[in-house]
Short mmCIF file of C-alpha atoms in Angstrom, two decimals:
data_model
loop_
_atom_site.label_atom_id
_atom_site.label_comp_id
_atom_site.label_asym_id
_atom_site.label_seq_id
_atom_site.Cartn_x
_atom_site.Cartn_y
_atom_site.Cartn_z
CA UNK A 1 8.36 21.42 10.39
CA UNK A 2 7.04 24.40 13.01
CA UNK A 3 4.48 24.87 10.51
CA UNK A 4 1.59 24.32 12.27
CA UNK A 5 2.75 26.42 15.07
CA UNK A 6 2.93 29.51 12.58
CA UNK A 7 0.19 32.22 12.27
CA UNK A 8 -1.87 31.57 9.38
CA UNK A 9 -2.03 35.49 8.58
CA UNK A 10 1.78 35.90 8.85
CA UNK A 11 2.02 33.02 6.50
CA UNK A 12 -0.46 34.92 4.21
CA UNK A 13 1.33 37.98 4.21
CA UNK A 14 -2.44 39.61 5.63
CA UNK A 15 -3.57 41.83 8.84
CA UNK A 16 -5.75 39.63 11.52
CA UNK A 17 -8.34 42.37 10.73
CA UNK A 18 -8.10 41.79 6.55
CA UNK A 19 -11.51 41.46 4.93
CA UNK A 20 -12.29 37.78 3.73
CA UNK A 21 -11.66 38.76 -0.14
CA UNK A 22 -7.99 40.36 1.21
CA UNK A 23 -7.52 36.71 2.29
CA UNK A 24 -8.98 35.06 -0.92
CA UNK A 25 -6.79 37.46 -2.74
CA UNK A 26 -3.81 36.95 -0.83
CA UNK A 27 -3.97 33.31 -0.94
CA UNK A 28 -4.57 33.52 -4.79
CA UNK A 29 -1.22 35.45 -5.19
CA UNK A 30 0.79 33.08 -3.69
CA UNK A 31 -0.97 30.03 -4.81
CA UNK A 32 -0.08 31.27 -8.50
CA UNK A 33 3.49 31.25 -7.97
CA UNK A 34 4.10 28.44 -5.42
CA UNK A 35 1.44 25.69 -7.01
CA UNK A 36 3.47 22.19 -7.12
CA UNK A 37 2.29 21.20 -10.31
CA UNK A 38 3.07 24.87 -11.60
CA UNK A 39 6.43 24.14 -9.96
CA UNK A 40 8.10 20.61 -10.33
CA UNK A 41 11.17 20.03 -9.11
CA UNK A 42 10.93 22.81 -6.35
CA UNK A 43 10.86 21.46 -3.43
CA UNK A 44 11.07 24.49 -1.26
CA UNK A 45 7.73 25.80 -3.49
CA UNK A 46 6.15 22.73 -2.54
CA UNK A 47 6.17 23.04 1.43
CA UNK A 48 5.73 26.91 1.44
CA UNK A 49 2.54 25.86 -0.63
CA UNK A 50 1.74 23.87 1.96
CA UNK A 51 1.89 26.58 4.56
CA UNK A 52 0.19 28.85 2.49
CA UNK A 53 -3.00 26.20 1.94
CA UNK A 54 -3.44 24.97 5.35
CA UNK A 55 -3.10 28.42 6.47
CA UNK A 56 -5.93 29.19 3.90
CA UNK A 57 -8.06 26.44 4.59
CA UNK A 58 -8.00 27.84 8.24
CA UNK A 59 -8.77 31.57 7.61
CA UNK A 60 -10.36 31.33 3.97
CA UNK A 61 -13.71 29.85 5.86
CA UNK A 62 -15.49 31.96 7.83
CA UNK A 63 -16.71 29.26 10.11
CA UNK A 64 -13.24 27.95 10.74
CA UNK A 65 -11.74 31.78 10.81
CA UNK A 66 -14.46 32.99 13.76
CA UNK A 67 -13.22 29.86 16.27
CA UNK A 68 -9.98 30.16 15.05
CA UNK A 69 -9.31 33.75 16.20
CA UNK A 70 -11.70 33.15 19.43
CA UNK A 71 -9.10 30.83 20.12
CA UNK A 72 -11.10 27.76 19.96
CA UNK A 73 -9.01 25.67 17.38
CA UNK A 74 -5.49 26.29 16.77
CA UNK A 75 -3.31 25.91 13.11
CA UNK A 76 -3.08 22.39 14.04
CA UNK A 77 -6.67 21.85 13.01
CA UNK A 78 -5.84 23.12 9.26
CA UNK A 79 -3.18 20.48 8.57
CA UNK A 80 -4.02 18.56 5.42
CA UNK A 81 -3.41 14.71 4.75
CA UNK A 82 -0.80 14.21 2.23
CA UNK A 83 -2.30 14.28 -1.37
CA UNK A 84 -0.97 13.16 -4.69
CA UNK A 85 0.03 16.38 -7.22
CA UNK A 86 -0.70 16.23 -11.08
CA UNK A 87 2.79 16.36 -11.14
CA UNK A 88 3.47 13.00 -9.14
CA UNK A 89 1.38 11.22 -12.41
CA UNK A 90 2.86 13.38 -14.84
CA UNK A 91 6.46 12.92 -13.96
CA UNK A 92 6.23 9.16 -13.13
CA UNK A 93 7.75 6.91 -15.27
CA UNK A 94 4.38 5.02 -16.40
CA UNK A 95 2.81 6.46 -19.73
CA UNK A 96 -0.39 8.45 -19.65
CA UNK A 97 -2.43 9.99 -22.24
CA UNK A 98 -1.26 13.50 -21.15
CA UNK A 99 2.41 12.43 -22.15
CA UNK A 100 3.63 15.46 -24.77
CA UNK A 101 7.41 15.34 -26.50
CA UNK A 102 6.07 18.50 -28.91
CA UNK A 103 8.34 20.87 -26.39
CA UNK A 104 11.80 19.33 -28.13
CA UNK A 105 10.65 17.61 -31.46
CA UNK A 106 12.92 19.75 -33.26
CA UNK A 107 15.77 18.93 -30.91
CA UNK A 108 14.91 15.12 -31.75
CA UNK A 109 15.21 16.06 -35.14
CA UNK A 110 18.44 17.67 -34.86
CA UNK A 111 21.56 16.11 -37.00
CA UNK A 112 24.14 16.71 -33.87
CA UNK A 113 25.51 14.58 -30.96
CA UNK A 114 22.56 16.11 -28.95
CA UNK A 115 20.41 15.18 -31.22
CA UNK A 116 21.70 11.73 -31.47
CA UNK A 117 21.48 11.54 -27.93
CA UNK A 118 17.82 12.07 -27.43
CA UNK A 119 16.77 9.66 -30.17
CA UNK A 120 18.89 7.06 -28.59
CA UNK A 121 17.20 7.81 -25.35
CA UNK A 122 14.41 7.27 -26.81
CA UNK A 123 14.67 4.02 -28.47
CA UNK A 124 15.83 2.72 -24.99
CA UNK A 125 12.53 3.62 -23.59
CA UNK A 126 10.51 2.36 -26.33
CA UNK A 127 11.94 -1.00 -25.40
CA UNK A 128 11.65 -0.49 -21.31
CA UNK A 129 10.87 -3.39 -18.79
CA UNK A 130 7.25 -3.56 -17.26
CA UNK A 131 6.72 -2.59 -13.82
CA UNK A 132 6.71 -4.87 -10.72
CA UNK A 133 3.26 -5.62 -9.38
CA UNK A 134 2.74 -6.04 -5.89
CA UNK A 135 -0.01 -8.48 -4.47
CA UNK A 136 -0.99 -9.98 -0.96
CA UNK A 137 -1.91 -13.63 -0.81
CA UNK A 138 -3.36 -14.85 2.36
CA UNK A 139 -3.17 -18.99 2.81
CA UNK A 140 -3.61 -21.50 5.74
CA UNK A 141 -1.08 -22.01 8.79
CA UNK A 142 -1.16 -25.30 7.23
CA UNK A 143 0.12 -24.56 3.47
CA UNK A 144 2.91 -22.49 4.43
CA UNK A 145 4.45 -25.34 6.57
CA UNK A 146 3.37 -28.50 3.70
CA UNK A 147 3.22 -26.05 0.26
CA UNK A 148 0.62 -25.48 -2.01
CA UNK A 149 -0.60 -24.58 -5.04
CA UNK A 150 -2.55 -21.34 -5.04
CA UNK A 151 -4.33 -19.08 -7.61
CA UNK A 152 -4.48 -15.32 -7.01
CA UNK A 153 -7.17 -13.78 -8.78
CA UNK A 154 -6.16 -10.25 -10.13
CA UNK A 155 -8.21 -6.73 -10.09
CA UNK A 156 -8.43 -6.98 -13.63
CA UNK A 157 -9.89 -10.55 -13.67
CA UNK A 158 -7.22 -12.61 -14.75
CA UNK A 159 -5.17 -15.15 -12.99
CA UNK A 160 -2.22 -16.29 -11.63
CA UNK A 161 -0.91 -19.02 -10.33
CA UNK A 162 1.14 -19.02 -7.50
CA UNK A 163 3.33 -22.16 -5.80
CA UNK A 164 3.78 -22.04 -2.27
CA UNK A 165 6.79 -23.70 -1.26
CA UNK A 166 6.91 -25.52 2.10
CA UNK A 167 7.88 -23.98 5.43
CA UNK A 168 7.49 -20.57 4.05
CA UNK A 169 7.26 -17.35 7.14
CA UNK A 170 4.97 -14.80 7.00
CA UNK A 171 6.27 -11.29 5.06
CA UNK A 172 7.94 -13.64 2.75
CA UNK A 173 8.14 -11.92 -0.82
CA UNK A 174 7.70 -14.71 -3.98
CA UNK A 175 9.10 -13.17 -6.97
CA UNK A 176 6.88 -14.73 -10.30
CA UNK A 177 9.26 -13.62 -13.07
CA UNK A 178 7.92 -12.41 -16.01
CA UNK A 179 4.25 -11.94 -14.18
CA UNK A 180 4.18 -7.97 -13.96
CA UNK A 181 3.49 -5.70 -15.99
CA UNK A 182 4.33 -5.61 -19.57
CA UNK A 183 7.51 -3.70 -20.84
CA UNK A 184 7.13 -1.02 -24.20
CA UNK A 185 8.26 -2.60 -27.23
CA UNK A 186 10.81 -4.85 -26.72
CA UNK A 187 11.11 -4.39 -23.20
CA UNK A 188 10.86 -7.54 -20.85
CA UNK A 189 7.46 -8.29 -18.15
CA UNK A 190 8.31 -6.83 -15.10
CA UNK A 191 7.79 -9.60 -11.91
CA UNK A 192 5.12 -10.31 -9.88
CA UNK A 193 6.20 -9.46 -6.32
CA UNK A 194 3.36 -11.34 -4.18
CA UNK A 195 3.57 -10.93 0.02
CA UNK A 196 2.19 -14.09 1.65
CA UNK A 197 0.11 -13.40 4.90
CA UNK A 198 -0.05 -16.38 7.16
CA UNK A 199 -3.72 -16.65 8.54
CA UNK A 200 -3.23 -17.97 12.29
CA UNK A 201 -4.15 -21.50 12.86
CA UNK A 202 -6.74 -22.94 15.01
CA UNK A 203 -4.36 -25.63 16.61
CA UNK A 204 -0.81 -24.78 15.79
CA UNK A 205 1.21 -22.13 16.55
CA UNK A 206 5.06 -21.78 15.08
CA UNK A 207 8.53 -20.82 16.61
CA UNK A 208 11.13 -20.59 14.68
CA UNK A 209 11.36 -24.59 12.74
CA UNK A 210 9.22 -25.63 15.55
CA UNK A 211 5.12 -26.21 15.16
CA UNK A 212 3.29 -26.23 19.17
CA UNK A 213 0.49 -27.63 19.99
CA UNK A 214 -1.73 -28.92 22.98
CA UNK A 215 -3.42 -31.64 23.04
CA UNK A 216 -6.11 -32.72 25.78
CA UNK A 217 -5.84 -36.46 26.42
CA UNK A 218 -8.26 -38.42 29.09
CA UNK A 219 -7.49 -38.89 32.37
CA UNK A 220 -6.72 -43.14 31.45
CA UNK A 221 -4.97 -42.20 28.81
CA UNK A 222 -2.40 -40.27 31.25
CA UNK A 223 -2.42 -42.32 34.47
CA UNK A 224 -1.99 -45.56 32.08
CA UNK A 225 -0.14 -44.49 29.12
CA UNK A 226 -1.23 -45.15 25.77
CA UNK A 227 -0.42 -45.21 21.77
CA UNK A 228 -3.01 -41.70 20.39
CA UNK A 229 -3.15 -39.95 17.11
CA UNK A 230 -1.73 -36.35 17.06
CA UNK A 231 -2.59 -33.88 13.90
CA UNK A 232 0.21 -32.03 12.35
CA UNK A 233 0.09 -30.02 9.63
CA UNK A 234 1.26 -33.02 7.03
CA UNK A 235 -1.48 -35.18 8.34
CA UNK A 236 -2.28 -37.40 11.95
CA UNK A 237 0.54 -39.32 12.98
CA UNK A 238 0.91 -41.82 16.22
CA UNK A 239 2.55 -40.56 19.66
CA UNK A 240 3.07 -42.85 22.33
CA UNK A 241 1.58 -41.14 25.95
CA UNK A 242 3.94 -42.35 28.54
CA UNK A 243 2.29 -43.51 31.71
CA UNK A 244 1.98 -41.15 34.54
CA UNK A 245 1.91 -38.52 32.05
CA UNK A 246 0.77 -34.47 33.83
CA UNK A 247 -0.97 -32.03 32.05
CA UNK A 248 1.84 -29.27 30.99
CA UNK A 249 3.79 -32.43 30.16
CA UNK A 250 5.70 -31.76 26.52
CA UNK A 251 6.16 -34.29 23.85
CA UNK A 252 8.47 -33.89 21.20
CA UNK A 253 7.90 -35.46 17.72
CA UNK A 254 11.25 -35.01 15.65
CA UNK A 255 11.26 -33.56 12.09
CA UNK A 256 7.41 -33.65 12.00
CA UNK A 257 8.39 -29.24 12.34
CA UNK A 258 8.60 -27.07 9.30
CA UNK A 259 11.14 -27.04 7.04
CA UNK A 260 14.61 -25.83 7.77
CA UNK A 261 16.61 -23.45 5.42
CA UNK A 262 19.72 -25.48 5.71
CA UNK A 263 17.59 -28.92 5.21
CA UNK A 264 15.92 -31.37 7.19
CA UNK A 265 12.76 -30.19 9.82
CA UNK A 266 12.00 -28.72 12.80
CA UNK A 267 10.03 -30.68 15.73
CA UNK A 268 6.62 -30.67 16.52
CA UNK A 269 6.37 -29.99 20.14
CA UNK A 270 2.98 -31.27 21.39
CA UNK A 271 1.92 -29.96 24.92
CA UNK A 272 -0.76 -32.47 26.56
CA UNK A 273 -3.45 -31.29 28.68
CA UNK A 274 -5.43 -34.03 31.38
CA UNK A 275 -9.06 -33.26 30.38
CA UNK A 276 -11.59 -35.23 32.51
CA UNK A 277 -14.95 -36.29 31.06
CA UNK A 278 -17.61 -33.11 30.30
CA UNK A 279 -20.58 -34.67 32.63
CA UNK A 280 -19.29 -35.72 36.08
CA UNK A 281 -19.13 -39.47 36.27
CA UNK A 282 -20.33 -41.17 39.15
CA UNK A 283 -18.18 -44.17 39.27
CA UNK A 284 -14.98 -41.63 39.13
CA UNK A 285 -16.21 -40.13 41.95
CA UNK A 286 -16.78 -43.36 44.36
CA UNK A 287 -12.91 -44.27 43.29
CA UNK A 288 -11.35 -40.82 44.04
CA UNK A 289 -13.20 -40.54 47.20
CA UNK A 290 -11.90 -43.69 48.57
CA UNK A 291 -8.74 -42.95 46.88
CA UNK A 292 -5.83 -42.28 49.91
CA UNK A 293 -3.23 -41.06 48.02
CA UNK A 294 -5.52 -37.99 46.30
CA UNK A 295 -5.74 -36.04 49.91
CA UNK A 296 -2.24 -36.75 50.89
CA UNK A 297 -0.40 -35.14 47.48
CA UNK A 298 0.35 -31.18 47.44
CA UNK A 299 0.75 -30.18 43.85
CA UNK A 300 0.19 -26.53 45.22
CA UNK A 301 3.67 -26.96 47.32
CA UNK A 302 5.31 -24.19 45.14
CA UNK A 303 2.23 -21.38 44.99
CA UNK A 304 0.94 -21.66 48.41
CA UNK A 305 1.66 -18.53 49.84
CA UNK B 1 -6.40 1.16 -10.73
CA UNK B 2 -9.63 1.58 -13.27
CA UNK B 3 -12.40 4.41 -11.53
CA UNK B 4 -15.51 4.10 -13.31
CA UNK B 5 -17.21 7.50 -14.27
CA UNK B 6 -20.31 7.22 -10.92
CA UNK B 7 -16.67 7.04 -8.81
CA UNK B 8 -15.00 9.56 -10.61
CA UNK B 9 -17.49 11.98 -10.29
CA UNK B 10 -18.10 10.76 -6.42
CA UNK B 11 -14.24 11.13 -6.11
CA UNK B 12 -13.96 14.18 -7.65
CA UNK B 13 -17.06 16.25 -6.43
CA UNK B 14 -18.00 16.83 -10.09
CA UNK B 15 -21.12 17.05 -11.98
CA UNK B 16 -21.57 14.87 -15.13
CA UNK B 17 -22.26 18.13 -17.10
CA UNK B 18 -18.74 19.35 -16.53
CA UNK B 19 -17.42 16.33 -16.90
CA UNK B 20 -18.92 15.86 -20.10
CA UNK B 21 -17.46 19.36 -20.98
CA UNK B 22 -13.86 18.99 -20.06
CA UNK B 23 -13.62 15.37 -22.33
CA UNK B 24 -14.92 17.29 -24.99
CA UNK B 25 -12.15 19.86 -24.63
CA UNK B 26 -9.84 17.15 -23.71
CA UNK B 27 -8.67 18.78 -20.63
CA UNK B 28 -9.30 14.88 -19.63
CA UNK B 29 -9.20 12.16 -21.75
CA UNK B 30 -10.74 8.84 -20.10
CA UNK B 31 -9.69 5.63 -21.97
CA UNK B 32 -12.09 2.99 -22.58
CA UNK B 33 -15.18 3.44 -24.92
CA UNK B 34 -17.54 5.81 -25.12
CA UNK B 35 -19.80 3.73 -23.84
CA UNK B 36 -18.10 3.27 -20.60
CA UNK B 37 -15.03 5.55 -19.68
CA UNK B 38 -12.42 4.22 -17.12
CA UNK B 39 -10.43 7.10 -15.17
CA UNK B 40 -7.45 6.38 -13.34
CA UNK B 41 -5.59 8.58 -10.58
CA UNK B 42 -4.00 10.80 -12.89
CA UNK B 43 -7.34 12.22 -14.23
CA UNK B 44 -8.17 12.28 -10.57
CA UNK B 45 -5.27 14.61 -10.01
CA UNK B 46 -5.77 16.39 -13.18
CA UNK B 47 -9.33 17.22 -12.29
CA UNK B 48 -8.25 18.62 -9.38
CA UNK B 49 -5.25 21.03 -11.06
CA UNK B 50 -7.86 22.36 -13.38
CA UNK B 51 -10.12 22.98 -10.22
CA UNK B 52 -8.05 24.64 -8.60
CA UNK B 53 -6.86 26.80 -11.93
CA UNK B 54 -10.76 27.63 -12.01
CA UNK B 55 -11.68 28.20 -8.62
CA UNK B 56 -8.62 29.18 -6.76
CA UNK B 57 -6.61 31.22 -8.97
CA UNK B 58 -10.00 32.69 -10.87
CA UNK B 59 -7.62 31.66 -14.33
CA UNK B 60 -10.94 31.48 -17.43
CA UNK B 61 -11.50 28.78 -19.28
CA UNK B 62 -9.65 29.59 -22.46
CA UNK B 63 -6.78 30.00 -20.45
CA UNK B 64 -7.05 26.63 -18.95
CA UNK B 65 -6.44 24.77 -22.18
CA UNK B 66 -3.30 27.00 -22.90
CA UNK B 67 -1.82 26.01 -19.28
CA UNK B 68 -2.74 22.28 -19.09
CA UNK B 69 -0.66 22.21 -22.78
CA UNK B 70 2.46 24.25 -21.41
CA UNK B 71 1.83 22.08 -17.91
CA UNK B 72 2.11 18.73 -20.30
CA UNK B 73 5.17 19.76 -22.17
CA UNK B 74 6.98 20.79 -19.76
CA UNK B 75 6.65 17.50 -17.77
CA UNK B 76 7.58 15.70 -21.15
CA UNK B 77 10.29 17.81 -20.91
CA UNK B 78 11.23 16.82 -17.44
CA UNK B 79 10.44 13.12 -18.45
CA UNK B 80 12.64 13.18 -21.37
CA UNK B 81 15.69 15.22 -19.15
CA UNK B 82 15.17 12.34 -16.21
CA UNK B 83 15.78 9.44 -19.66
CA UNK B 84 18.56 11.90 -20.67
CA UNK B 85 20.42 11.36 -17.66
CA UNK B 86 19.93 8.11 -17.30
CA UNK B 87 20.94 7.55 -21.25
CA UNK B 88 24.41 9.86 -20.23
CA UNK B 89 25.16 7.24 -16.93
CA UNK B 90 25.14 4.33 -19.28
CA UNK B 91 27.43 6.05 -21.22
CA UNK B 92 29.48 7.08 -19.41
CA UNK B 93 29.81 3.72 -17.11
CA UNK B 94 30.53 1.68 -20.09
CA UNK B 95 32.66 4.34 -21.66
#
């Protein structure tokens, strides 16, 4: 739209040099005959009412009028955020206390096919499904891989409970039939349409089927080898540490991933990191400095420049 | 959504005098009791028709009334036209 780019006068139908009540005046007219909610189902009402308001709320205040015609602000400063009309409510399909059928009563009443028609109608919306409701439901890294049972406490109080099922990804949509809103009459529930937000995890990450994570192990435990626990998200289980193991060194542990679609599990690939003690110990310094074969290694062979 | 009458009138820019004055009309009609109204976003948007009825198009309050009940039939109207067609598609697909 070039709205913003049009001159709020022009769009007012005034001269630059109109008096403020010209203006108010001006805007009034038009206001009266393009007002959305005085105008459903006219679109092309709807954006010229636009124009006609933004241009107003630029030259209708003195303040704003003064720096607009010095040229300080521009039309762009008068655009409005996007509001909700009487007539969105009105005209949605949810009942409201403003709801009024008195307009065609005698039509309803009517012995003919039209007649017939409406009252039908009628009786079909009497008896209309409930809405969908939509809700967020943020849970642990560690429930969407294993499951869980959650309860999702609603704006109105009440609750619902929700069952996670394993290896769900975040977005996913769970559909609770039955959970929404209620229908009219005989009308079914609507659903419960609830968007599960993953919170990130401390220690795992996820890629596809497959759960990362690094590990630190001690300097023994990599030069020697040896049997250590590793967490994943169904509980600890045991990894043998080959000896001679590096830090950057990956470990895969089969199906401990999340689950597949198709059936069965991803990996768990675990990533170990050499981690030497926090206080410097004095005994591993006496070995490394007699140690030969620490000064004659490069590991740096592929970065020095 | 349920807007409690201290955020409806924060909401709407209202005073409580008017407010009291347009439920007695029944320009708006809160649900809950009387003892504590709950508003929801159409009475938000409501409000703000009959605002701009009063202040913007300068239309008196007798007047008001007489539009908000044409403004309310004719969207029952346009609710009842929207069923219609629905009501003829059915028909017409199962015909």
């Amino acid at each position: 739209m070039g709205t913003v780019l049009n001159d709020p006068y022009e769009i007012l139908g005034v001269a630059p040099t109109a008096s403020a009540e010209d203006i108010q005046k001006a805007y009034r007219k038009l206001a009266k005959k393009l007002h959305p909610d005085l105008n459903p189902g006219n679109a092309e009402a709807e954006e010229k009412f636009k124009e006609i308001a933004s241009a107003y709320g630029l030259v209708g205040d003195a303040e704003k009028r003064k720096r607009f015609d010095s040229g300080e602000i521009d039309a762009t400063g008068a655009e409005r955020p996007p509001q909700h009309y009487y007539k969105d409510y009105a005209f949605s399909e949810q009942d409201h206390p403003y709801a009024d059928n008195s307009g065609f009563a005698d039509f309803m009443d009517s012995e003919d096919a039209f007649g017939e028609l409406l009252r039908r109608s009628a009786r079909a919306q009497a008896n209309r499904r409930g809405h969908d409701l939509e809700f967020r439901l943020p849970i642990e890294f560690i429930e969407s891989i294993a499951g869980a049972n959650k309860r999702l406490t609603l704006p109105d109080g009440s609750t619902l409970d929700v069952a996670i099922p394993p290896g769900l990804t975040e977005g996913q949509v769970l559909r609770l039939r039955g959970k929404g809103a209620p229908g009219s009459g005989k009308g079914d529930f609507g659903d419960a349409l609830i968007e599960v937000e993953i919170k990130p995890d401390r220690l795992f990450t996820r890629q596809g089927d497959d759960i990362y994570l690094e590990l630190p192990v001690t300097l023994t435990e990599a030069v020697l080898g040896a049997r250590i626990k590793v967490p994943t998200p169904t509980g600890a289980v045991t990894m043998a540490v080959p000896k001679g193991t590096n830090t950057g060194t990956t470990l895969r542990l089969r199906g401990k991933g999340a689950p597949r679609h198709a059936g069965g599990y991803g990996d768990q690939l675990v990533k170990l990191k050499v981690v030497l003690p926090k206080e410097p110990d004095p005994e591993l310094e006496a070995f490394v400095s007699n140690w030969e074969g620490g000064k004659t290694y490069n590991p740096r062979e592929e970065v020095t420049p | 959504m349920k807007i409690s009458r201290e955020e409806f009138l924060s909401l709407s820019g209202m005073e409580g005098e008017t407010l009291n004055a347009w439920i007695e009309d029944e320009w708006l009609i809160p649900s809950g009791s009387t003892v504590e109204l709950s508003f929801s976003e159409i009475d938000i948007a409501r409000a703000r028709l009959i605002r701009e009825l009063r202040v913007d198009f300068g239309v008196n309050d007798e007047a008001v009334g007489v539009i908000l009940n044409l403004v309310d039939q004719l969207y029952g109207m346009r609710r009842t036209l929207r069923e219609l067609r629905q009501e003829v598609w059915t028909t017409t697909e199962q015909g």
